[in-house]
Short mmCIF file of C-alpha atoms in Angstrom, two decimals:
data_model
loop_
_atom_site.label_atom_id
_atom_site.label_comp_id
_atom_site.label_asym_id
_atom_site.label_seq_id
_atom_site.Cartn_x
_atom_site.Cartn_y
_atom_site.Cartn_z
CA MET A 1 -198.19 5.82 -68.87
CA GLU A 2 -198.81 7.07 -65.29
CA VAL A 3 -195.66 6.94 -63.12
CA LYS A 4 -196.08 7.18 -59.35
CA THR A 5 -193.12 8.85 -57.46
CA SER A 6 -192.45 9.32 -53.75
CA GLY A 7 -190.95 12.18 -51.98
CA TYR A 8 -190.88 15.95 -52.63
CA GLU A 9 -189.82 17.57 -55.95
CA LYS A 10 -187.98 19.95 -53.57
CA ARG A 11 -185.77 18.40 -50.65
CA THR A 12 -186.79 19.07 -47.16
CA ILE A 13 -184.43 20.30 -44.55
CA LEU A 14 -185.14 20.04 -40.81
CA THR A 15 -183.31 22.94 -38.82
CA MET A 16 -182.63 23.51 -35.09
CA LEU A 17 -180.93 26.81 -34.88
CA ASP A 18 -180.82 29.55 -32.22
CA PRO A 19 -184.38 29.58 -30.99
CA ASN A 20 -183.78 33.38 -30.01
CA ASP A 21 -183.04 34.24 -33.69
CA ARG A 22 -186.19 33.85 -35.45
CA GLU A 23 -184.69 35.72 -38.46
CA HIS A 24 -181.62 33.44 -38.92
CA GLU A 25 -179.82 33.98 -42.21
CA PHE A 26 -179.83 30.41 -42.92
CA TYR A 27 -183.80 30.44 -43.28
CA GLY A 28 -183.25 32.89 -46.23
CA ILE A 29 -180.42 31.26 -47.81
CA LEU A 30 -181.79 27.65 -47.68
CA GLY A 31 -185.29 28.68 -48.46
CA TRP A 32 -184.15 29.32 -52.13
CA ASN A 33 -183.20 25.68 -52.66
CA PHE A 34 -184.89 23.66 -50.19
CA ASP A 35 -188.18 23.42 -48.19
CA VAL A 36 -187.20 24.18 -44.58
CA VAL A 37 -188.91 22.94 -41.50
CA VAL A 38 -188.07 24.95 -38.42
CA ALA A 39 -187.92 23.45 -34.88
CA TYR A 40 -187.47 25.71 -31.84
CA SER A 41 -186.80 22.98 -29.34
CA VAL A 42 -185.09 19.81 -29.15
CA GLU A 43 -188.46 17.85 -28.33
CA GLU A 44 -189.94 19.60 -31.35
CA PHE A 45 -186.94 18.73 -33.51
CA LEU A 46 -187.14 14.93 -32.59
CA GLY A 47 -190.92 15.02 -32.90
CA VAL A 48 -190.68 16.19 -36.42
CA LEU A 49 -187.92 13.79 -37.19
CA ALA A 50 -189.99 10.82 -35.80
CA GLU A 51 -192.91 11.78 -37.98
CA ARG A 52 -191.35 12.93 -41.22
CA TYR A 53 -188.02 10.86 -41.49
CA TYR A 54 -189.05 9.21 -44.54
CA ASP A 55 -189.16 12.58 -46.46
CA LEU A 56 -186.35 14.52 -44.69
CA SER A 57 -183.30 15.01 -46.67
CA ALA A 58 -180.90 16.55 -44.12
CA ALA A 59 -180.83 18.10 -40.72
CA ILE A 60 -179.01 21.33 -39.67
CA VAL A 61 -178.37 21.95 -35.93
CA ASP A 62 -176.74 24.94 -34.20
CA VAL A 63 -173.27 23.85 -32.69
CA ASP A 64 -174.14 24.82 -29.28
CA ILE A 65 -177.61 23.07 -29.10
CA ALA A 66 -175.92 20.00 -30.48
CA GLN A 67 -173.72 19.78 -27.49
CA GLU A 68 -176.27 20.28 -24.93
CA ASN A 69 -176.83 17.56 -22.38
CA ASP A 70 -174.00 15.43 -23.52
CA CYS A 71 -174.78 15.62 -27.13
CA TYR A 72 -178.33 14.18 -26.43
CA LEU A 73 -179.77 15.31 -29.80
CA LEU A 74 -177.04 13.89 -31.89
CA ARG A 75 -176.83 10.64 -29.98
CA SER A 76 -180.76 10.39 -30.37
CA VAL A 77 -180.33 10.58 -34.21
CA ALA A 78 -177.36 8.41 -34.53
CA ASP A 79 -179.00 5.52 -32.45
CA ASN A 80 -182.23 5.26 -34.51
CA LEU A 81 -182.01 3.16 -37.62
CA ASN A 82 -184.92 5.16 -39.20
CA TYR A 83 -182.56 8.27 -39.63
CA THR A 84 -179.56 6.53 -41.14
CA THR A 85 -179.91 8.27 -44.38
CA ILE A 86 -180.29 11.71 -42.87
CA PRO A 87 -176.92 13.73 -42.37
CA VAL A 88 -176.81 16.10 -39.65
CA LEU A 89 -174.90 19.31 -40.33
CA ILE A 90 -173.48 21.80 -37.61
CA ALA A 91 -174.11 25.39 -38.03
CA THR A 92 -172.03 27.86 -36.20
CA LYS A 93 -171.73 31.80 -36.32
CA ARG A 94 -168.59 31.63 -34.04
CA PRO A 95 -165.19 30.15 -34.66
CA LEU A 96 -164.82 26.43 -33.89
CA VAL A 97 -163.15 25.31 -30.76
CA ASP A 98 -161.64 21.80 -30.08
CA SER A 99 -164.56 20.63 -27.91
CA ASP A 100 -166.75 21.34 -30.96
CA MET A 101 -165.13 18.27 -32.79
CA ARG A 102 -167.17 16.03 -30.46
CA CYS A 103 -170.08 16.73 -32.89
CA LEU A 104 -168.39 14.74 -35.47
CA GLU A 105 -167.64 11.82 -33.06
CA GLU A 106 -171.26 11.73 -32.39
CA GLY A 107 -172.39 11.39 -35.96
CA ALA A 108 -172.50 14.95 -37.51
CA VAL A 109 -170.89 15.01 -40.87
CA ASP A 110 -169.84 18.46 -41.61
CA PHE A 111 -169.69 22.07 -40.16
CA LEU A 112 -171.36 25.10 -41.74
CA MET A 113 -169.32 28.23 -41.13
CA ARG A 114 -169.57 31.74 -42.16
CA PRO A 115 -169.33 33.44 -44.74
CA HIS A 116 -172.47 31.87 -46.10
CA TYR A 117 -172.65 32.07 -49.84
CA SER A 118 -175.98 30.72 -51.11
CA ARG A 119 -174.33 28.37 -54.02
CA LEU A 120 -171.68 27.16 -51.71
CA LEU A 121 -174.03 26.50 -48.87
CA LYS A 122 -176.48 24.63 -51.24
CA ARG A 123 -173.40 22.43 -52.58
CA ARG A 124 -172.17 21.61 -48.96
CA VAL A 125 -175.75 20.34 -47.99
CA GLU A 126 -176.22 18.28 -51.09
CA ASN A 127 -172.86 16.84 -50.84
CA ALA A 128 -173.77 15.78 -47.30
CA ILE A 129 -176.92 14.41 -48.43
CA ASN A 130 -175.17 12.28 -51.19
CA LEU A 131 -172.32 11.19 -48.96
CA LYS A 132 -174.78 9.76 -46.46
CA ARG A 133 -176.76 8.16 -48.87
CA MET A 134 -173.60 6.57 -50.31
CA GLU A 135 -172.84 5.39 -47.13
CA SER A 136 -176.24 3.74 -46.57
CA PHE A 137 -175.89 2.31 -50.07
CA TYR A 138 -172.74 0.49 -49.22
CA GLU A 139 -174.23 -0.44 -45.60
CA LEU A 140 -177.21 -1.88 -47.47
CA GLU A 141 -175.25 -3.68 -50.15
CA SER A 142 -173.29 -5.40 -47.46
CA MET A 143 -176.29 -6.39 -45.65
CA LEU A 144 -177.86 -7.78 -48.98
CA CYS A 145 -174.78 -9.91 -49.58
CA GLU A 146 -175.92 -12.10 -46.63
CA LEU A 147 -179.07 -13.24 -48.51
CA PRO A 148 -179.00 -16.28 -50.78
CA SER A 149 -180.61 -14.28 -53.61
CA ASN A 150 -178.42 -12.19 -56.08
CA ILE A 151 -179.69 -8.60 -56.01
CA PHE A 152 -178.31 -6.10 -58.67
CA LEU A 153 -178.68 -2.50 -59.84
CA LYS A 154 -178.18 -1.43 -63.43
CA ASP A 155 -178.08 2.11 -64.74
CA ALA A 156 -179.98 3.40 -67.82
CA GLU A 157 -177.29 2.14 -70.03
CA GLY A 158 -177.68 -1.52 -68.91
CA ARG A 159 -174.63 -1.27 -66.86
CA TYR A 160 -174.10 -2.82 -63.40
CA VAL A 161 -173.93 -0.58 -60.44
CA PHE A 162 -173.67 -3.20 -57.89
CA CYS A 163 -174.40 -6.87 -57.58
CA THR A 164 -174.47 -8.87 -54.38
CA HIS A 165 -172.87 -12.20 -55.49
CA TYR A 166 -170.53 -13.07 -58.31
CA TRP A 167 -171.44 -16.51 -59.71
CA HIS A 168 -169.36 -18.98 -61.81
CA HIS A 169 -171.52 -17.83 -64.89
CA LEU A 170 -169.18 -14.83 -65.01
CA ASP A 171 -166.34 -14.69 -67.39
CA LYS A 172 -163.98 -12.74 -65.11
CA PRO A 173 -160.18 -12.43 -64.54
CA ASP A 174 -158.75 -13.85 -61.33
CA ASP A 175 -158.25 -10.40 -59.93
CA PRO A 176 -159.21 -9.90 -56.40
CA ASN A 177 -159.93 -6.13 -57.41
CA TRP A 178 -162.10 -6.95 -60.23
CA THR A 179 -165.52 -5.50 -59.97
CA ILE A 180 -168.81 -5.85 -61.99
CA ARG A 181 -169.49 -2.20 -61.75
CA GLY A 182 -169.74 -0.24 -65.13
CA LYS A 183 -169.93 -3.39 -67.20
CA THR A 184 -172.76 -5.18 -69.30
CA ASP A 185 -173.92 -8.67 -69.48
CA VAL A 186 -172.27 -9.12 -72.80
CA GLU A 187 -168.90 -8.13 -71.36
CA ILE A 188 -168.99 -10.52 -68.48
CA ARG A 189 -171.10 -13.59 -68.76
CA LYS A 190 -170.00 -16.74 -70.38
CA ASP A 191 -173.47 -17.68 -71.98
CA LYS A 192 -173.33 -14.77 -74.50
CA GLU A 193 -176.69 -15.92 -75.99
CA ASN A 194 -178.51 -15.53 -72.50
CA ALA A 195 -176.37 -12.18 -72.07
CA ILE A 196 -177.90 -10.67 -75.19
CA ARG A 197 -181.35 -11.73 -74.21
CA ALA A 198 -180.93 -10.15 -70.81
CA MET A 199 -179.90 -6.78 -72.40
CA GLU A 200 -182.70 -7.00 -74.91
CA THR A 201 -185.04 -7.40 -71.81
CA ASP A 202 -183.47 -4.48 -70.04
CA GLN A 203 -183.95 -2.31 -72.79
CA LYS A 204 -187.73 -2.80 -73.07
CA ILE A 205 -188.05 -2.17 -69.48
CA LEU A 206 -186.03 1.08 -69.88
CA GLU A 207 -188.13 2.00 -72.65
CA SER A 208 -191.43 0.92 -71.20
CA GLY A 209 -191.11 1.52 -67.61
CA GLU A 210 -192.71 -1.88 -66.90
CA GLY A 211 -190.95 -4.67 -65.02
CA THR A 212 -190.99 -8.40 -65.98
CA SER A 213 -190.20 -11.85 -64.46
CA TYR A 214 -188.88 -15.01 -66.30
CA VAL A 215 -186.80 -18.19 -65.82
CA ILE A 216 -183.62 -19.01 -67.94
CA GLU A 217 -181.71 -22.21 -68.37
CA ILE A 218 -177.93 -21.69 -67.91
CA ASN A 219 -175.45 -24.50 -69.04
CA THR A 220 -171.95 -23.42 -68.10
CA ASP A 221 -168.99 -25.32 -66.72
CA GLY A 222 -170.83 -28.57 -67.18
CA VAL A 223 -173.75 -27.62 -64.69
CA ARG A 224 -177.27 -27.18 -65.75
CA GLU A 225 -179.13 -24.50 -63.75
CA PHE A 226 -182.48 -22.64 -63.87
CA MET A 227 -182.42 -19.05 -62.66
CA GLU A 228 -185.59 -16.95 -62.02
CA LEU A 229 -184.96 -13.01 -62.85
CA ILE A 230 -187.52 -10.54 -61.28
CA LYS A 231 -186.67 -7.02 -62.94
CA ARG A 232 -188.27 -3.76 -62.10
CA PRO A 233 -187.66 -0.30 -63.31
CA VAL A 234 -186.16 2.55 -60.96
CA PHE A 235 -187.73 5.85 -61.42
CA ASP A 236 -186.22 9.34 -60.33
CA ARG A 237 -188.15 12.23 -58.90
CA GLU A 238 -189.36 13.32 -62.30
CA GLY A 239 -190.68 10.00 -63.23
CA ASN A 240 -187.86 8.91 -65.64
CA VAL A 241 -186.66 5.51 -65.65
CA GLY A 242 -183.14 5.68 -64.42
CA GLY A 243 -182.17 2.10 -64.17
CA ILE A 244 -183.26 -1.41 -63.19
CA ILE A 245 -183.28 -3.26 -59.92
CA ALA A 246 -183.49 -7.13 -60.06
CA LEU A 247 -183.53 -10.43 -58.07
CA ILE A 248 -181.94 -13.45 -59.20
CA ASN A 249 -183.15 -16.73 -57.49
CA ASP A 250 -181.75 -20.16 -58.07
CA VAL A 251 -184.84 -22.17 -58.90
CA THR A 252 -183.06 -25.21 -60.43
CA GLU A 253 -184.48 -27.83 -58.05
CA ARG A 254 -188.08 -26.30 -58.51
CA GLU A 255 -187.92 -26.23 -62.22
CA LEU A 256 -186.45 -29.63 -62.71
CA PHE A 257 -189.28 -30.99 -60.54
CA ARG A 258 -191.77 -28.80 -62.37
CA ARG A 259 -190.48 -30.30 -65.77
CA GLU A 260 -190.70 -33.77 -64.44
CA LEU A 261 -194.21 -33.38 -63.42
CA GLU A 262 -194.87 -31.73 -66.90
CA GLN A 263 -193.09 -34.83 -68.55
CA LEU A 264 -195.05 -37.32 -66.51
CA ALA A 265 -198.26 -35.35 -67.42
CA HIS A 266 -197.54 -35.87 -71.13
CA THR A 267 -195.98 -39.42 -71.06
CA ASP A 268 -197.47 -42.85 -71.42
CA ALA A 269 -196.05 -44.80 -68.52
CA LEU A 270 -196.13 -48.06 -70.24
CA THR A 271 -194.37 -47.19 -73.52
CA GLY A 272 -192.72 -43.89 -72.74
CA LEU A 273 -194.41 -42.34 -75.61
CA GLY A 274 -196.42 -39.07 -75.64
CA ASN A 275 -200.05 -39.57 -74.14
CA HIS A 276 -203.39 -38.57 -75.55
CA ARG A 277 -202.84 -35.08 -73.93
CA ALA A 278 -199.44 -34.51 -75.54
CA PHE A 279 -200.87 -35.75 -78.90
CA GLY A 280 -203.67 -33.21 -78.76
CA GLU A 281 -201.28 -30.38 -78.00
CA TYR A 282 -198.99 -31.61 -80.76
CA VAL A 283 -201.93 -31.63 -83.30
CA GLN A 284 -203.06 -28.28 -82.08
CA GLY A 285 -199.58 -26.67 -82.85
CA LEU A 286 -199.16 -28.34 -86.30
CA PRO A 287 -200.44 -25.38 -88.39
CA GLU A 288 -197.84 -23.13 -87.00
CA ARG A 289 -194.99 -25.40 -88.31
CA GLU A 290 -192.88 -24.21 -91.23
CA ASP A 291 -191.39 -27.85 -91.83
CA PHE A 292 -194.29 -29.19 -94.17
CA PRO A 293 -194.81 -31.67 -95.67
CA ILE A 294 -195.25 -33.95 -92.63
CA GLY A 295 -195.78 -37.64 -92.83
CA ILE A 296 -198.43 -39.41 -90.75
CA ILE A 297 -197.91 -42.93 -89.66
CA SER A 298 -200.99 -44.75 -87.97
CA ALA A 299 -200.11 -47.98 -86.21
CA ASP A 300 -202.10 -50.62 -84.40
CA CYS A 301 -201.14 -53.98 -82.75
CA ASP A 302 -202.80 -57.03 -84.40
CA ASP A 303 -204.70 -59.53 -82.37
CA LEU A 304 -203.98 -57.92 -79.01
CA LYS A 305 -207.31 -59.47 -77.56
CA SER A 306 -206.15 -62.97 -78.48
CA VAL A 307 -202.76 -62.38 -76.67
CA ASN A 308 -204.41 -61.12 -73.75
CA ASP A 309 -206.94 -64.18 -73.58
CA THR A 310 -204.13 -66.61 -74.14
CA PHE A 311 -201.23 -65.31 -72.36
CA GLY A 312 -202.80 -62.80 -69.86
CA HIS A 313 -202.60 -58.91 -69.61
CA LEU A 314 -199.12 -58.64 -68.38
CA VAL A 315 -197.89 -60.24 -71.51
CA GLY A 316 -200.31 -58.07 -73.57
CA ASP A 317 -198.71 -55.03 -71.85
CA GLU A 318 -195.28 -56.26 -73.16
CA TYR A 319 -196.72 -56.85 -76.39
CA ILE A 320 -197.75 -53.24 -76.56
CA ARG A 321 -194.36 -51.92 -75.19
CA LEU A 322 -192.36 -54.06 -77.89
CA SER A 323 -194.76 -52.85 -80.46
CA ALA A 324 -194.05 -49.11 -79.45
CA GLN A 325 -190.39 -50.01 -79.47
CA ALA A 326 -190.59 -51.16 -83.22
CA VAL A 327 -192.25 -47.81 -83.96
CA THR A 328 -189.87 -45.61 -82.16
CA SER A 329 -186.62 -47.39 -83.30
CA ALA A 330 -187.27 -46.35 -86.93
CA LEU A 331 -188.35 -42.64 -86.23
CA PRO A 332 -186.09 -39.99 -87.59
CA GLU A 333 -184.60 -37.54 -85.07
CA ASN A 334 -187.28 -34.92 -85.28
CA GLY A 335 -190.25 -37.34 -85.52
CA ARG A 336 -192.75 -37.82 -82.58
CA ALA A 337 -194.89 -40.88 -81.71
CA PHE A 338 -197.85 -40.98 -79.27
CA ARG A 339 -199.92 -43.87 -77.77
CA THR A 340 -203.31 -42.67 -78.52
CA GLY A 341 -205.35 -45.66 -77.32
CA GLY A 342 -204.77 -49.11 -75.69
CA ASP A 343 -202.81 -50.42 -78.74
CA GLU A 344 -202.94 -47.59 -81.21
CA PHE A 345 -200.01 -45.47 -82.02
CA ILE A 346 -199.68 -42.16 -84.21
CA ALA A 347 -196.28 -40.81 -85.56
CA PHE A 348 -195.26 -37.57 -87.19
CA LEU A 349 -192.56 -36.98 -89.56
CA PRO A 350 -191.68 -33.41 -90.20
CA GLY A 351 -190.15 -32.77 -93.58
CA MET A 352 -191.04 -36.06 -95.06
CA THR A 353 -193.13 -36.80 -98.14
CA LEU A 354 -195.49 -39.76 -98.38
CA GLU A 355 -192.86 -41.84 -100.27
CA GLN A 356 -190.46 -41.20 -97.45
CA THR A 357 -192.91 -42.01 -94.80
CA LYS A 358 -193.57 -45.46 -96.36
CA GLU A 359 -189.97 -46.01 -96.26
CA VAL A 360 -189.99 -45.36 -92.51
CA VAL A 361 -192.80 -47.80 -92.13
CA ALA A 362 -190.96 -50.46 -94.14
CA GLU A 363 -188.04 -50.05 -91.48
CA MET A 364 -190.64 -50.32 -88.71
CA GLU A 365 -191.69 -53.61 -90.19
CA ARG A 366 -188.10 -54.87 -90.26
CA GLN A 367 -187.78 -53.80 -86.49
CA GLU A 368 -191.12 -55.59 -85.88
CA GLU A 369 -189.73 -58.91 -87.27
CA LEU A 370 -186.70 -58.92 -84.98
CA LEU A 371 -188.91 -58.57 -82.01
CA ALA A 372 -190.57 -61.53 -80.24
CA LEU A 373 -192.46 -62.35 -77.10
CA ASP A 374 -191.72 -66.10 -76.31
CA GLU A 375 -193.94 -67.93 -78.68
CA CYS A 376 -196.04 -64.75 -79.71
CA PRO A 377 -194.53 -62.94 -82.62
CA ILE A 378 -195.20 -59.26 -82.88
CA SER A 379 -197.62 -58.14 -85.53
CA ILE A 380 -198.47 -54.32 -86.32
CA SER A 381 -200.55 -52.88 -88.95
CA PHE A 382 -199.68 -49.56 -90.46
CA GLY A 383 -201.34 -46.75 -92.49
CA THR A 384 -199.78 -43.44 -94.02
CA SER A 385 -200.72 -40.06 -95.21
CA VAL A 386 -199.21 -36.74 -95.43
CA ILE A 387 -200.10 -33.21 -94.41
CA GLU A 388 -199.03 -31.05 -97.26
CA GLY A 389 -199.34 -27.65 -95.51
CA PRO A 390 -200.77 -25.69 -92.90
CA GLU A 391 -204.08 -25.13 -94.91
CA ASP A 392 -204.80 -29.13 -94.63
CA LYS A 393 -207.48 -30.45 -92.06
CA VAL A 394 -205.04 -32.50 -89.97
CA LEU A 395 -207.75 -34.71 -88.43
CA ASP A 396 -208.78 -35.53 -92.10
CA ASP A 397 -205.29 -36.58 -92.83
CA ILE A 398 -205.01 -38.64 -89.55
CA ALA A 399 -208.45 -40.41 -90.34
CA PHE A 400 -207.15 -41.33 -93.94
CA ALA A 401 -203.93 -42.89 -92.49
CA ASP A 402 -206.16 -44.80 -89.92
CA ARG A 403 -208.31 -46.06 -92.73
CA VAL A 404 -205.34 -47.48 -94.65
CA MET A 405 -204.15 -48.95 -91.37
CA TYR A 406 -207.30 -50.71 -90.79
CA ALA A 407 -207.37 -52.17 -94.33
CA GLN A 408 -204.10 -53.63 -93.79
CA LYS A 409 -205.37 -55.09 -90.35
CA ALA A 410 -208.18 -56.53 -92.16
CA GLU A 411 -205.69 -57.91 -94.77
CA HIS A 412 -203.63 -59.32 -91.71
CA HIS A 413 -206.60 -60.90 -90.28
CA HIS A 414 -207.57 -62.52 -93.48
CA ARG A 415 -204.44 -63.94 -93.98
CA ALA A 416 -204.30 -65.47 -90.40
CA ASP A 417 -207.73 -67.05 -91.04
CA GLY A 418 -206.50 -68.49 -94.06
CA GLU A 419 -203.22 -70.09 -92.44
CA GLU A 420 -205.69 -71.51 -89.75
CA ASP A 421 -207.94 -73.20 -92.41
CA ARG A 422 -204.82 -74.90 -93.93
#
């Protein structure tokens, strides 16, 4: 995997020391540990800073130059937001005096005084860099807290480094000094299942170096919410994954609306059953199920044309709706029914044999007898079959149930004709 990193492998220091001392001892000492950029005038110093501020780690300025023109150079650095992460250190060959303390008031972070030991000088410069970055980090964290999104950072162990918002999803004590830092999702979240999933996702990011985005449903404190998580890896200078930065957005309103549209797109408006689109998707997924056998019920309203011709299409629609009610009222909890045509229905009963499926049909017929539409009784023809396993041809099984149903419909029609002849 190719990993892109930014910045230099060796930190870069901008210096503005005594312009008359081209062999300043700092150049040799710093050169072992840093890339040193030398400026010989304030104008040159500020020009380099403007051009390269994004890859400069620190700046070192002579104590006397820093105080020239009412600390012009220091104030120019302090007043520019682009330079907030660059610490300015003051170098001096002479003993400090009280007036030199103004450098600290104008933004300098430390003094570098003799004797200059290489390892000590390196450590003091790096400490200043880290201190400035930490200050900038907390300033950034404070600004991020003003955003509605929740932004968090985790280390390479999946522990929180910071988080801009504490939500009611957290199982935390009523302690004003409590912090999320150093804790994992499992330790702090009320929804442990989602917490485990979050940590598993984080582990994949840390191992692969690839980010991800997903939406989770959270039900805590009686509140149903949907959160969108956008997670990306954080790389160090060597290209290693050192942590995860993420954004959490509350997308509850958007997700509920999307699900409502999805439901409408898969629901028959008249009966509330799944429509032909939902039926197709359900059938397509049947071979992947593990709850075979699956019973099939084919149902069709009897004499709907006669109802429409005699009572009108509004009554005909009610006839269809009540027929759907007779079908669904007898379905087991895991059963699914669909309106596949004008007055045609298909129901699936996972885990049921053919004999059990016929028992469900018997209950549908009992429900049918309890329903009536003024002077028009409800009459439905049923057919059954069963899908024995994933190797079955589902459409053939459905067709068989249809044939049984049409045979019963013909019998109902023949019986009705016989009654009219009497």
